[in-house]
Amino acid sequence: MSSHLCSRRHFLHANGFGLGSLALAWLLRQDRLLAGPVKPHIDGPPRYDLLPKRPHFEPRAKAMICLFMMGGPSQMDLFDPKPMLTKYDGQKFPGEIKYDNLAQASAKVLGSPWKFAPRGQCGMELSELLPGLAEVADEITLIRSMQSGVSNHGQGLYAIQNGRITAGRPTVGSWLTYGLGSESQELPAYMVLAHPGGAPTFSGEHYTNGWLPSLYQGTLIRPTEPHILNLDPPAELAGAAQARQLDLLKSFNEAHLAEHPGELDLQARISSYELAAKMQTSAKDALDISGEPEYIKRLYGVDKTETRDYATRCIIARRLIERGVRYVQVLNSGQSWDQHGSLLSALPKNCLAVDQPCAALIKDLKQRGLLDSTVVQWGGEMGRLPVLQNDAGRDKCGRDHNTFGFTHWVAGGGFKQGYVHGETDEWSHHAVKDIVHHYDWHATLLHQFGLEHTQLVYKRNGTNASLTDGQEARVVKELLA
């Protein structure tokens, strides 16, 4: 090749990065800084199943019921009384507000129209809209300083459910079932009770397994019969015929899996088939509350139109926990707690539907000796702002989003009883004392299940991924009994 086509300068310019990479690799090898080859698993490839697994240390909790209120319950109207809001009601807010919905924004302070009073022996102040919760105030920890800092439903939901503000990551229930398995091999470890009005906003993101094996995804339970689709076999296959068919299918699956080790989707699919067969009788029994005593149905509110749905699902949640299910999630429809308008009529309606059943769930778990080992959590992805939104008359006003300071409550599972944690500022806008970030909550929750949040990891793309995932999470020991 002639020199004018490939001069020394042209050669070095075209190949500099390649030569540099070779030199770097040689130098790293000389200094023994190159990463070692991936070590094979001594016992073969990892196997993912729902068999019970040992936690990192002795747990306080064994199961969890998440009562998730999509939309953002108004903390200053339910849990966080602020005299300044009443004093300045209708006047201009003196500070800065970050609105999420500018089109309907207002700078007028909106005082709560509902009265607060001390409840229980602990004296916890709660709204008159929550008479049921008032009866169990001495059983709960009220966290008034929750914070995620992203005033958007989607990002707020992701933060609370999966630890980050992005979609597609495993949810809390998936991490718990991945880390601990299940005490029941006849029911899914992670079950989700849907609302008859439909799925919540961002439906599947509430119970997705993300990039964990699909075995750890939540199983959606429909609110009406059939609660689980395709559970019953055709009449001609019921009984011994189906048993023989399943035995044959199992032998085929085991042979196929042996030829394809490490195929997580295949392994999860086979496990799902086997679980489905067991569920034909166990799931029907767990989801049927007809045999519950009448006094239990009345305790929850099954006898009232306003509370019947949520009461039924809370009873089912308790029945599932009794049968060894690890994590149960009870969902609302859409984002029904998102009161940008009509706060004065919509918020009491929401509270009426869930307050009695939620309080009854705590009472029922306690009388059965299950509350000590079961975490019950109540809350949404955000709270509300202290100013009025949709200034078109008192009956139409509402509140915009706020994730800088909002409230959750939790009971059982080794959390304190009759305890109020943290504070927001005088407007219930920003958490200012003993802040609990969403990742702090996750670290604390895993701790109660005997799991160290930095050690519960899943190898993904060569890195250890976790629920808290490198965030400066801490176990909030002040919440713990």
Short mmCIF file of C-alpha atoms in Angstrom, two decimals:
data_model
loop_
_atom_site.label_atom_id
_atom_site.label_comp_id
_atom_site.label_asym_id
_atom_site.label_seq_id
_atom_site.Cartn_x
_atom_site.Cartn_y
_atom_site.Cartn_z
CA MET A 1 0.00 0.00 0.00
CA SER A 2 1.43 3.42 -0.90
CA SER A 3 2.52 5.79 1.84
CA HIS A 4 0.03 8.51 0.89
CA LEU A 5 -2.84 6.07 1.61
CA CYS A 6 -1.55 4.84 5.00
CA SER A 7 0.99 7.11 6.60
CA ARG A 8 2.30 6.52 10.13
CA ARG A 9 0.14 9.38 11.37
CA HIS A 10 -2.94 7.91 9.69
CA PHE A 11 -2.21 4.48 11.15
CA LEU A 12 -1.88 5.82 14.71
CA HIS A 13 -4.99 7.99 14.32
CA ALA A 14 -7.10 5.08 13.03
CA ASN A 15 -5.87 2.49 15.55
CA GLY A 16 -5.01 4.52 18.65
CA PHE A 17 -8.00 3.37 20.68
CA GLY A 18 -7.40 -0.26 19.82
CA LEU A 19 -3.72 -0.12 20.74
CA GLY A 20 -4.54 1.78 23.91
CA SER A 21 -7.04 -0.86 24.96
CA LEU A 22 -4.47 -3.61 24.42
CA ALA A 23 -1.91 -1.71 26.45
CA LEU A 24 -4.39 -1.04 29.25
CA ALA A 25 -5.41 -4.70 29.41
CA TRP A 26 -1.73 -5.75 29.57
CA LEU A 27 -0.98 -3.26 32.37
CA LEU A 28 -4.06 -4.32 34.39
CA ARG A 29 -3.04 -7.95 34.04
CA GLN A 30 0.49 -7.18 35.21
CA ASP A 31 -0.90 -5.47 38.31
CA ARG A 32 -3.49 -8.24 38.85
CA LEU A 33 -6.35 -5.75 38.58
CA LEU A 34 -8.38 -7.55 35.95
CA ALA A 35 -11.69 -8.98 37.14
CA GLY A 36 -11.64 -12.71 37.67
CA PRO A 37 -13.74 -15.03 35.57
CA VAL A 38 -17.34 -15.60 36.67
CA LYS A 39 -17.30 -18.45 39.17
CA PRO A 40 -19.80 -21.25 38.56
CA HIS A 41 -22.34 -22.04 41.24
CA ILE A 42 -21.03 -24.93 43.31
CA ASP A 43 -24.48 -26.49 43.60
CA GLY A 44 -25.42 -25.80 40.00
CA PRO A 45 -27.43 -22.85 38.67
CA PRO A 46 -29.66 -21.02 41.17
CA ARG A 47 -33.17 -22.36 41.54
CA TYR A 48 -36.08 -20.04 42.24
CA ASP A 49 -39.09 -21.34 44.11
CA LEU A 50 -41.53 -20.41 46.88
CA LEU A 51 -40.30 -22.82 49.52
CA PRO A 52 -39.75 -21.15 52.93
CA LYS A 53 -36.29 -19.57 53.22
CA ARG A 54 -34.26 -18.54 56.23
CA PRO A 55 -34.06 -14.77 56.86
CA HIS A 56 -30.76 -13.07 57.64
CA PHE A 57 -31.69 -12.78 61.32
CA GLU A 58 -34.62 -13.44 63.65
CA PRO A 59 -37.73 -11.70 62.23
CA ARG A 60 -40.52 -9.90 64.05
CA ALA A 61 -42.95 -10.18 61.12
CA LYS A 62 -43.92 -13.13 58.94
CA ALA A 63 -46.66 -11.68 56.73
CA MET A 64 -47.97 -8.34 55.49
CA ILE A 65 -51.26 -6.78 54.38
CA CYS A 66 -50.84 -3.58 52.37
CA LEU A 67 -53.96 -1.40 52.28
CA PHE A 68 -52.93 0.86 49.43
CA MET A 69 -54.92 4.05 48.79
CA MET A 70 -54.02 5.17 45.28
CA GLY A 71 -54.51 8.89 44.68
CA GLY A 72 -53.06 10.49 47.80
CA PRO A 73 -55.17 10.77 51.00
CA SER A 74 -55.24 14.27 52.48
CA GLN A 75 -53.07 14.12 55.59
CA MET A 76 -54.15 17.48 57.04
CA ASP A 77 -57.79 16.39 56.90
CA LEU A 78 -57.23 12.91 58.37
CA PHE A 79 -54.03 12.56 60.40
CA ASP A 80 -52.09 15.82 60.75
CA PRO A 81 -54.08 18.67 62.36
CA LYS A 82 -52.73 22.17 61.74
CA PRO A 83 -54.26 25.17 63.58
CA MET A 84 -52.48 27.53 61.16
CA LEU A 85 -54.60 26.24 58.30
CA THR A 86 -57.75 27.08 60.25
CA LYS A 87 -56.42 30.49 61.28
CA TYR A 88 -55.45 31.53 57.74
CA ASP A 89 -58.31 29.79 55.91
CA GLY A 90 -59.06 31.73 52.70
CA GLN A 91 -56.00 33.98 53.01
CA LYS A 92 -52.91 33.99 50.81
CA PHE A 93 -50.36 31.33 51.66
CA PRO A 94 -47.23 33.14 52.95
CA GLY A 95 -44.64 30.72 51.54
CA GLU A 96 -43.74 28.99 48.29
CA ILE A 97 -45.82 26.17 46.85
CA LYS A 98 -44.81 23.67 44.18
CA TYR A 99 -47.96 22.89 42.24
CA ASP A 100 -48.48 19.84 40.09
CA ASN A 101 -51.62 21.17 38.42
CA LEU A 102 -51.07 24.83 37.56
CA ALA A 103 -54.31 25.15 35.60
CA GLN A 104 -56.42 24.98 38.79
CA ALA A 105 -53.82 26.36 41.20
CA SER A 106 -54.62 28.80 43.96
CA ALA A 107 -52.57 30.46 46.71
CA LYS A 108 -55.49 30.49 49.18
CA VAL A 109 -55.02 28.50 52.37
CA LEU A 110 -57.63 25.78 52.85
CA GLY A 111 -58.32 24.94 56.48
CA SER A 112 -59.66 21.50 57.27
CA PRO A 113 -63.45 21.48 57.68
CA TRP A 114 -63.26 18.43 59.97
CA LYS A 115 -62.54 18.35 63.69
CA PHE A 116 -59.67 16.50 65.34
CA ALA A 117 -59.56 15.03 68.83
CA PRO A 118 -57.18 12.89 70.91
CA ARG A 119 -57.92 9.19 70.50
CA GLY A 120 -57.09 6.19 72.68
CA GLN A 121 -54.97 6.19 75.80
CA CYS A 122 -52.03 7.43 73.71
CA GLY A 123 -53.89 10.67 72.84
CA MET A 124 -53.16 10.42 69.12
CA GLU A 125 -55.04 13.19 67.29
CA LEU A 126 -57.21 11.87 64.46
CA SER A 127 -59.98 13.31 62.31
CA GLU A 128 -63.67 12.78 62.98
CA LEU A 129 -63.76 11.08 59.54
CA LEU A 130 -61.94 8.06 61.05
CA PRO A 131 -64.03 6.82 64.01
CA GLY A 132 -62.99 3.23 63.34
CA LEU A 133 -59.28 3.99 63.39
CA ALA A 134 -59.85 6.00 66.59
CA GLU A 135 -60.87 2.74 68.30
CA VAL A 136 -57.50 1.13 67.48
CA ALA A 137 -55.29 4.20 67.89
CA ASP A 138 -53.37 2.44 70.66
CA GLU A 139 -52.37 -0.31 68.20
CA ILE A 140 -50.87 1.82 65.43
CA THR A 141 -47.80 3.85 64.60
CA LEU A 142 -48.72 7.06 62.77
CA ILE A 143 -45.88 8.27 60.52
CA ARG A 144 -46.53 11.95 59.80
CA SER A 145 -43.20 12.59 58.09
CA MET A 146 -43.27 10.38 54.99
CA GLN A 147 -41.49 11.87 52.00
CA SER A 148 -40.60 10.89 48.44
CA GLY A 149 -40.31 14.34 46.86
CA VAL A 150 -41.89 13.63 43.45
CA SER A 151 -45.35 15.22 43.16
CA ASN A 152 -46.65 12.98 40.42
CA HIS A 153 -48.87 9.92 40.77
CA GLY A 154 -46.72 7.61 38.66
CA GLN A 155 -43.36 8.50 40.16
CA GLY A 156 -44.84 8.64 43.67
CA LEU A 157 -46.35 5.19 43.20
CA TYR A 158 -43.09 3.73 41.91
CA ALA A 159 -41.17 5.21 44.84
CA ILE A 160 -43.50 3.69 47.44
CA GLN A 161 -44.03 0.37 45.70
CA ASN A 162 -40.64 -0.41 44.14
CA GLY A 163 -38.09 1.92 45.75
CA ARG A 164 -37.28 4.20 42.80
CA ILE A 165 -39.25 6.72 40.75
CA THR A 166 -39.08 4.62 37.58
CA ALA A 167 -41.38 1.86 36.37
CA GLY A 168 -40.54 -1.78 35.77
CA ARG A 169 -38.82 -2.62 39.06
CA PRO A 170 -39.88 -5.37 41.49
CA THR A 171 -42.40 -4.30 44.12
CA VAL A 172 -42.13 -4.82 47.87
CA GLY A 173 -44.26 -7.96 47.77
CA SER A 174 -42.02 -9.47 45.11
CA TRP A 175 -38.90 -8.80 47.16
CA LEU A 176 -40.43 -10.36 50.28
CA THR A 177 -41.52 -13.51 48.46
CA TYR A 178 -38.16 -13.71 46.66
CA GLY A 179 -36.30 -13.41 49.96
CA LEU A 180 -38.51 -15.56 52.17
CA GLY A 181 -40.69 -17.76 49.99
CA SER A 182 -44.05 -18.77 51.41
CA GLU A 183 -45.37 -20.90 54.24
CA SER A 184 -48.10 -22.14 51.91
CA GLN A 185 -47.40 -24.28 48.85
CA GLU A 186 -51.08 -24.38 47.88
CA LEU A 187 -51.64 -20.65 47.43
CA PRO A 188 -49.61 -17.93 45.72
CA ALA A 189 -47.17 -16.22 48.06
CA TYR A 190 -48.23 -12.75 46.84
CA MET A 191 -51.93 -12.04 46.26
CA VAL A 192 -53.68 -8.86 45.13
CA LEU A 193 -57.35 -8.14 45.85
CA ALA A 194 -58.87 -5.93 43.14
CA HIS A 195 -61.71 -3.41 43.49
CA PRO A 196 -65.02 -4.15 41.71
CA GLY A 197 -64.81 -0.72 40.10
CA GLY A 198 -61.66 -1.70 38.22
CA ALA A 199 -57.90 -1.61 38.54
CA PRO A 200 -56.01 1.28 40.13
CA THR A 201 -54.14 3.71 37.92
CA PHE A 202 -50.87 2.17 36.65
CA SER A 203 -52.54 -1.16 37.43
CA GLY A 204 -49.82 -3.77 36.89
CA GLU A 205 -47.09 -1.62 38.41
CA HIS A 206 -48.65 -2.12 41.85
CA TYR A 207 -47.72 -5.80 41.89
CA THR A 208 -45.15 -6.39 39.17
CA ASN A 209 -42.18 -8.68 39.70
CA GLY A 210 -40.09 -6.36 37.48
CA TRP A 211 -36.91 -8.20 36.53
CA LEU A 212 -37.19 -10.79 39.28
CA PRO A 213 -38.34 -14.21 38.02
CA SER A 214 -42.06 -14.16 37.17
CA LEU A 215 -42.76 -16.59 40.01
CA TYR A 216 -42.64 -13.57 42.35
CA GLN A 217 -45.32 -11.52 40.60
CA GLY A 218 -48.54 -10.79 42.49
CA THR A 219 -51.52 -12.96 41.61
CA LEU A 220 -54.54 -10.78 40.86
CA ILE A 221 -57.80 -11.88 42.52
CA ARG A 222 -60.93 -10.62 40.79
CA PRO A 223 -63.62 -9.09 43.04
CA THR A 224 -66.40 -11.30 41.64
CA GLU A 225 -66.70 -14.96 40.70
CA PRO A 226 -64.69 -16.49 39.22
CA HIS A 227 -62.08 -14.84 41.46
CA ILE A 228 -59.30 -16.59 39.50
CA LEU A 229 -59.88 -17.27 35.83
CA ASN A 230 -59.49 -20.77 34.36
CA LEU A 231 -59.07 -22.39 37.76
CA ASP A 232 -61.64 -25.17 37.32
CA PRO A 233 -60.94 -28.06 34.95
CA PRO A 234 -63.55 -29.17 32.40
CA ALA A 235 -65.99 -31.70 33.87
CA GLU A 236 -64.60 -34.55 31.77
CA LEU A 237 -61.10 -33.99 33.23
CA ALA A 238 -62.00 -33.59 36.90
CA GLY A 239 -60.73 -36.08 39.45
CA ALA A 240 -58.48 -39.02 38.58
CA ALA A 241 -58.28 -38.11 34.88
CA GLN A 242 -56.80 -34.74 35.66
CA ALA A 243 -54.41 -36.21 38.25
CA ARG A 244 -52.98 -38.64 35.67
CA GLN A 245 -52.68 -35.86 33.11
CA LEU A 246 -50.85 -33.62 35.58
CA ASP A 247 -48.44 -36.41 36.56
CA LEU A 248 -47.60 -36.95 32.89
CA LEU A 249 -47.17 -33.23 32.31
CA LYS A 250 -44.90 -33.00 35.36
CA SER A 251 -42.60 -35.72 34.01
CA PHE A 252 -42.39 -33.94 30.64
CA ASN A 253 -41.66 -30.61 32.31
CA GLU A 254 -38.95 -32.02 34.56
CA ALA A 255 -37.21 -33.63 31.58
CA HIS A 256 -37.47 -30.42 29.56
CA LEU A 257 -36.12 -28.31 32.43
CA ALA A 258 -33.18 -30.69 32.88
CA GLU A 259 -32.25 -30.04 29.25
CA HIS A 260 -32.50 -26.25 29.74
CA PRO A 261 -30.95 -25.46 33.16
CA GLY A 262 -31.05 -21.86 34.32
CA GLU A 263 -34.09 -20.93 32.20
CA LEU A 264 -35.89 -18.79 34.78
CA ASP A 265 -39.06 -18.20 32.78
CA LEU A 266 -39.40 -21.92 32.10
CA GLN A 267 -38.83 -22.77 35.74
CA ALA A 268 -41.37 -20.15 36.87
CA ARG A 269 -43.94 -21.35 34.32
CA ILE A 270 -43.65 -24.95 35.52
CA SER A 271 -44.00 -23.83 39.15
CA SER A 272 -47.08 -21.81 38.21
CA TYR A 273 -48.71 -24.83 36.56
CA GLU A 274 -48.08 -26.97 39.63
CA LEU A 275 -49.42 -24.25 41.95
CA ALA A 276 -52.53 -23.79 39.81
CA ALA A 277 -53.46 -27.44 40.27
CA LYS A 278 -53.16 -27.17 44.05
CA MET A 279 -55.20 -23.95 44.07
CA GLN A 280 -58.33 -25.59 42.68
CA THR A 281 -59.50 -26.42 46.19
CA SER A 282 -57.34 -24.26 48.49
CA ALA A 283 -58.03 -20.95 46.73
CA LYS A 284 -61.78 -21.47 46.65
CA ASP A 285 -61.80 -22.14 50.36
CA ALA A 286 -59.66 -19.10 51.19
CA LEU A 287 -61.72 -16.71 49.07
CA ASP A 288 -65.12 -17.89 50.36
CA ILE A 289 -66.26 -15.95 53.45
CA SER A 290 -69.73 -17.53 53.65
CA GLY A 291 -68.65 -19.66 56.60
CA GLU A 292 -67.42 -16.69 58.66
CA PRO A 293 -69.46 -16.03 61.83
CA GLU A 294 -72.07 -13.28 61.53
CA TYR A 295 -70.45 -11.24 64.31
CA ILE A 296 -67.20 -11.15 62.29
CA LYS A 297 -69.06 -9.98 59.20
CA ARG A 298 -70.73 -7.23 61.24
CA LEU A 299 -67.40 -6.26 62.80
CA TYR A 300 -65.96 -5.58 59.35
CA GLY A 301 -69.14 -4.07 57.90
CA VAL A 302 -70.23 -6.74 55.42
CA ASP A 303 -73.83 -5.96 56.45
CA LYS A 304 -73.63 -2.36 55.16
CA THR A 305 -73.77 -1.27 51.53
CA GLU A 306 -71.05 1.38 51.95
CA THR A 307 -68.51 -0.97 53.51
CA ARG A 308 -69.48 -4.37 52.08
CA ASP A 309 -66.84 -4.57 49.35
CA TYR A 310 -63.84 -3.42 51.38
CA ALA A 311 -65.00 -5.43 54.40
CA THR A 312 -65.18 -8.59 52.29
CA ARG A 313 -61.70 -8.07 50.89
CA CYS A 314 -60.24 -7.36 54.34
CA ILE A 315 -61.72 -10.62 55.64
CA ILE A 316 -60.25 -12.46 52.65
CA ALA A 317 -56.88 -10.82 53.33
CA ARG A 318 -56.98 -12.16 56.88
CA ARG A 319 -57.97 -15.62 55.63
CA LEU A 320 -55.05 -15.64 53.21
CA ILE A 321 -52.57 -14.66 55.90
CA GLU A 322 -53.96 -17.40 58.14
CA ARG A 323 -53.20 -19.89 55.38
CA GLY A 324 -49.57 -18.91 54.99
CA VAL A 325 -49.66 -16.29 52.21
CA ARG A 326 -46.72 -13.94 52.65
CA TYR A 327 -48.01 -10.66 51.18
CA VAL A 328 -51.54 -9.45 50.44
CA GLN A 329 -52.36 -6.16 48.76
CA VAL A 330 -55.82 -4.58 48.83
CA LEU A 331 -56.32 -1.99 46.07
CA ASN A 332 -58.81 0.75 45.27
CA SER A 333 -60.17 1.70 41.86
CA GLY A 334 -58.43 4.31 39.69
CA GLN A 335 -56.94 6.97 41.94
CA SER A 336 -60.06 7.56 43.99
CA TRP A 337 -58.21 9.42 46.78
CA ASP A 338 -57.08 12.10 44.31
CA GLN A 339 -59.36 14.93 45.44
CA HIS A 340 -58.44 17.87 43.24
CA GLY A 341 -62.10 18.86 43.55
CA SER A 342 -65.18 18.03 45.61
CA LEU A 343 -63.03 17.31 48.66
CA LEU A 344 -65.90 17.97 51.06
CA SER A 345 -68.04 15.20 49.60
CA ALA A 346 -65.46 12.77 48.15
CA LEU A 347 -63.15 12.40 51.16
CA PRO A 348 -65.91 11.43 53.64
CA LYS A 349 -67.21 8.89 51.10
CA ASN A 350 -63.76 7.31 50.77
CA CYS A 351 -63.29 7.15 54.53
CA LEU A 352 -66.73 5.65 55.08
CA ALA A 353 -65.89 2.79 52.69
CA VAL A 354 -62.59 1.74 54.32
CA ASP A 355 -62.40 3.01 57.90
CA GLN A 356 -64.49 0.36 59.68
CA PRO A 357 -63.06 -2.60 57.69
CA CYS A 358 -59.46 -1.49 58.28
CA ALA A 359 -60.00 -1.06 62.01
CA ALA A 360 -61.81 -4.41 62.16
CA LEU A 361 -58.86 -6.07 60.44
CA ILE A 362 -56.55 -4.92 63.24
CA LYS A 363 -58.99 -6.05 65.92
CA ASP A 364 -59.52 -9.42 64.26
CA LEU A 365 -55.84 -10.12 63.72
CA LYS A 366 -55.16 -9.23 67.35
CA GLN A 367 -57.87 -11.50 68.79
CA ARG A 368 -56.49 -14.37 66.69
CA GLY A 369 -52.93 -13.81 67.86
CA LEU A 370 -51.79 -12.83 64.35
CA LEU A 371 -51.15 -9.10 64.73
CA ASP A 372 -47.77 -9.51 66.41
CA SER A 373 -46.43 -11.29 63.32
CA THR A 374 -48.43 -9.44 60.62
CA VAL A 375 -47.63 -5.96 59.35
CA VAL A 376 -50.69 -3.93 58.33
CA GLN A 377 -49.82 -0.79 56.36
CA TRP A 378 -52.22 1.96 55.24
CA GLY A 379 -51.36 4.83 52.92
CA GLY A 380 -51.02 6.14 49.39
CA GLU A 381 -48.30 7.40 47.11
CA MET A 382 -48.56 11.02 48.32
CA GLY A 383 -50.52 13.55 50.37
CA ARG A 384 -52.06 16.93 49.56
CA LEU A 385 -51.13 20.63 49.62
CA PRO A 386 -52.32 23.12 52.27
CA VAL A 387 -53.82 25.46 49.67
CA LEU A 388 -57.11 25.40 47.84
CA GLN A 389 -57.36 24.03 44.32
CA ASN A 390 -60.23 24.57 41.88
CA ASP A 391 -61.50 27.83 43.41
CA ALA A 392 -65.01 27.52 42.01
CA GLY A 393 -67.04 27.36 45.18
CA ARG A 394 -66.76 25.57 48.49
CA ASP A 395 -68.45 22.41 47.22
CA LYS A 396 -66.03 22.09 44.28
CA CYS A 397 -62.70 22.88 45.93
CA GLY A 398 -59.93 20.34 46.49
CA ARG A 399 -56.20 19.99 47.09
CA ASP A 400 -53.24 19.37 44.75
CA HIS A 401 -50.48 16.75 45.17
CA ASN A 402 -47.79 16.83 47.84
CA THR A 403 -45.02 14.28 48.35
CA PHE A 404 -42.81 16.45 50.57
CA GLY A 405 -44.73 15.53 53.71
CA PHE A 406 -47.56 13.02 54.06
CA THR A 407 -48.84 10.30 56.40
CA HIS A 408 -48.94 6.51 56.54
CA TRP A 409 -49.96 4.32 59.44
CA VAL A 410 -48.73 0.85 60.30
CA ALA A 411 -49.75 -1.74 62.87
CA GLY A 412 -48.42 -5.07 64.11
CA GLY A 413 -45.27 -6.88 63.05
CA GLY A 414 -43.11 -5.44 65.81
CA PHE A 415 -43.91 -1.75 65.21
CA LYS A 416 -44.65 0.52 68.16
CA GLN A 417 -48.20 0.88 69.47
CA GLY A 418 -49.94 4.20 70.07
CA TYR A 419 -46.99 6.14 68.68
CA VAL A 420 -46.78 9.25 66.50
CA HIS A 421 -43.56 9.67 64.55
CA GLY A 422 -42.24 12.79 62.84
CA GLU A 423 -43.67 16.20 62.08
CA THR A 424 -44.47 18.41 59.14
CA ASP A 425 -44.18 22.19 59.21
CA GLU A 426 -47.02 24.34 60.56
CA TRP A 427 -48.85 24.01 57.22
CA SER A 428 -48.46 20.22 56.76
CA HIS A 429 -46.48 20.96 53.60
CA HIS A 430 -42.94 19.69 54.24
CA ALA A 431 -41.76 17.00 56.63
CA VAL A 432 -39.32 18.75 58.97
CA LYS A 433 -38.63 16.35 61.84
CA ASP A 434 -37.69 12.66 61.85
CA ILE A 435 -38.24 12.35 58.10
CA VAL A 436 -38.97 8.88 56.74
CA HIS A 437 -38.05 8.67 53.07
CA HIS A 438 -39.65 5.91 51.03
CA TYR A 439 -36.35 4.02 50.99
CA ASP A 440 -36.05 4.33 54.79
CA TRP A 441 -39.48 2.75 55.07
CA HIS A 442 -38.39 -0.12 52.82
CA ALA A 443 -35.21 -0.75 54.81
CA THR A 444 -37.25 -0.74 58.04
CA LEU A 445 -39.91 -3.05 56.66
CA LEU A 446 -37.37 -5.60 55.42
CA HIS A 447 -35.66 -5.42 58.81
CA GLN A 448 -38.88 -6.51 60.52
CA PHE A 449 -38.93 -9.57 58.28
CA GLY A 450 -35.38 -10.43 59.29
CA LEU A 451 -33.86 -9.17 56.05
CA GLU A 452 -30.88 -6.81 55.71
CA HIS A 453 -31.79 -4.49 52.84
CA THR A 454 -28.25 -4.36 51.48
CA GLN A 455 -27.99 -8.17 51.44
CA LEU A 456 -31.33 -9.00 49.83
CA VAL A 457 -30.01 -8.75 46.26
CA TYR A 458 -30.59 -10.19 42.82
CA LYS A 459 -27.80 -10.47 40.27
CA ARG A 460 -28.84 -8.41 37.26
CA ASN A 461 -26.59 -7.46 34.36
CA GLY A 462 -23.56 -8.33 36.47
CA THR A 463 -24.54 -6.13 39.42
CA ASN A 464 -26.37 -6.75 42.69
CA ALA A 465 -29.76 -5.03 42.50
CA SER A 466 -31.91 -4.49 45.60
CA LEU A 467 -35.06 -2.76 46.79
CA THR A 468 -33.15 0.21 48.24
CA ASP A 469 -30.53 -0.04 45.47
CA GLY A 470 -27.67 2.14 46.72
CA GLN A 471 -29.83 4.85 48.27
CA GLU A 472 -28.84 6.11 51.71
CA ALA A 473 -31.56 4.12 53.42
CA ARG A 474 -31.64 3.59 57.17
CA VAL A 475 -33.66 1.35 59.44
CA VAL A 476 -35.86 3.79 61.39
CA LYS A 477 -35.47 2.11 64.77
CA GLU A 478 -37.63 4.76 66.44
CA LEU A 479 -40.64 3.06 64.80
CA LEU A 480 -39.87 -0.31 66.30
CA ALA A 481 -41.19 -1.74 69.55
#
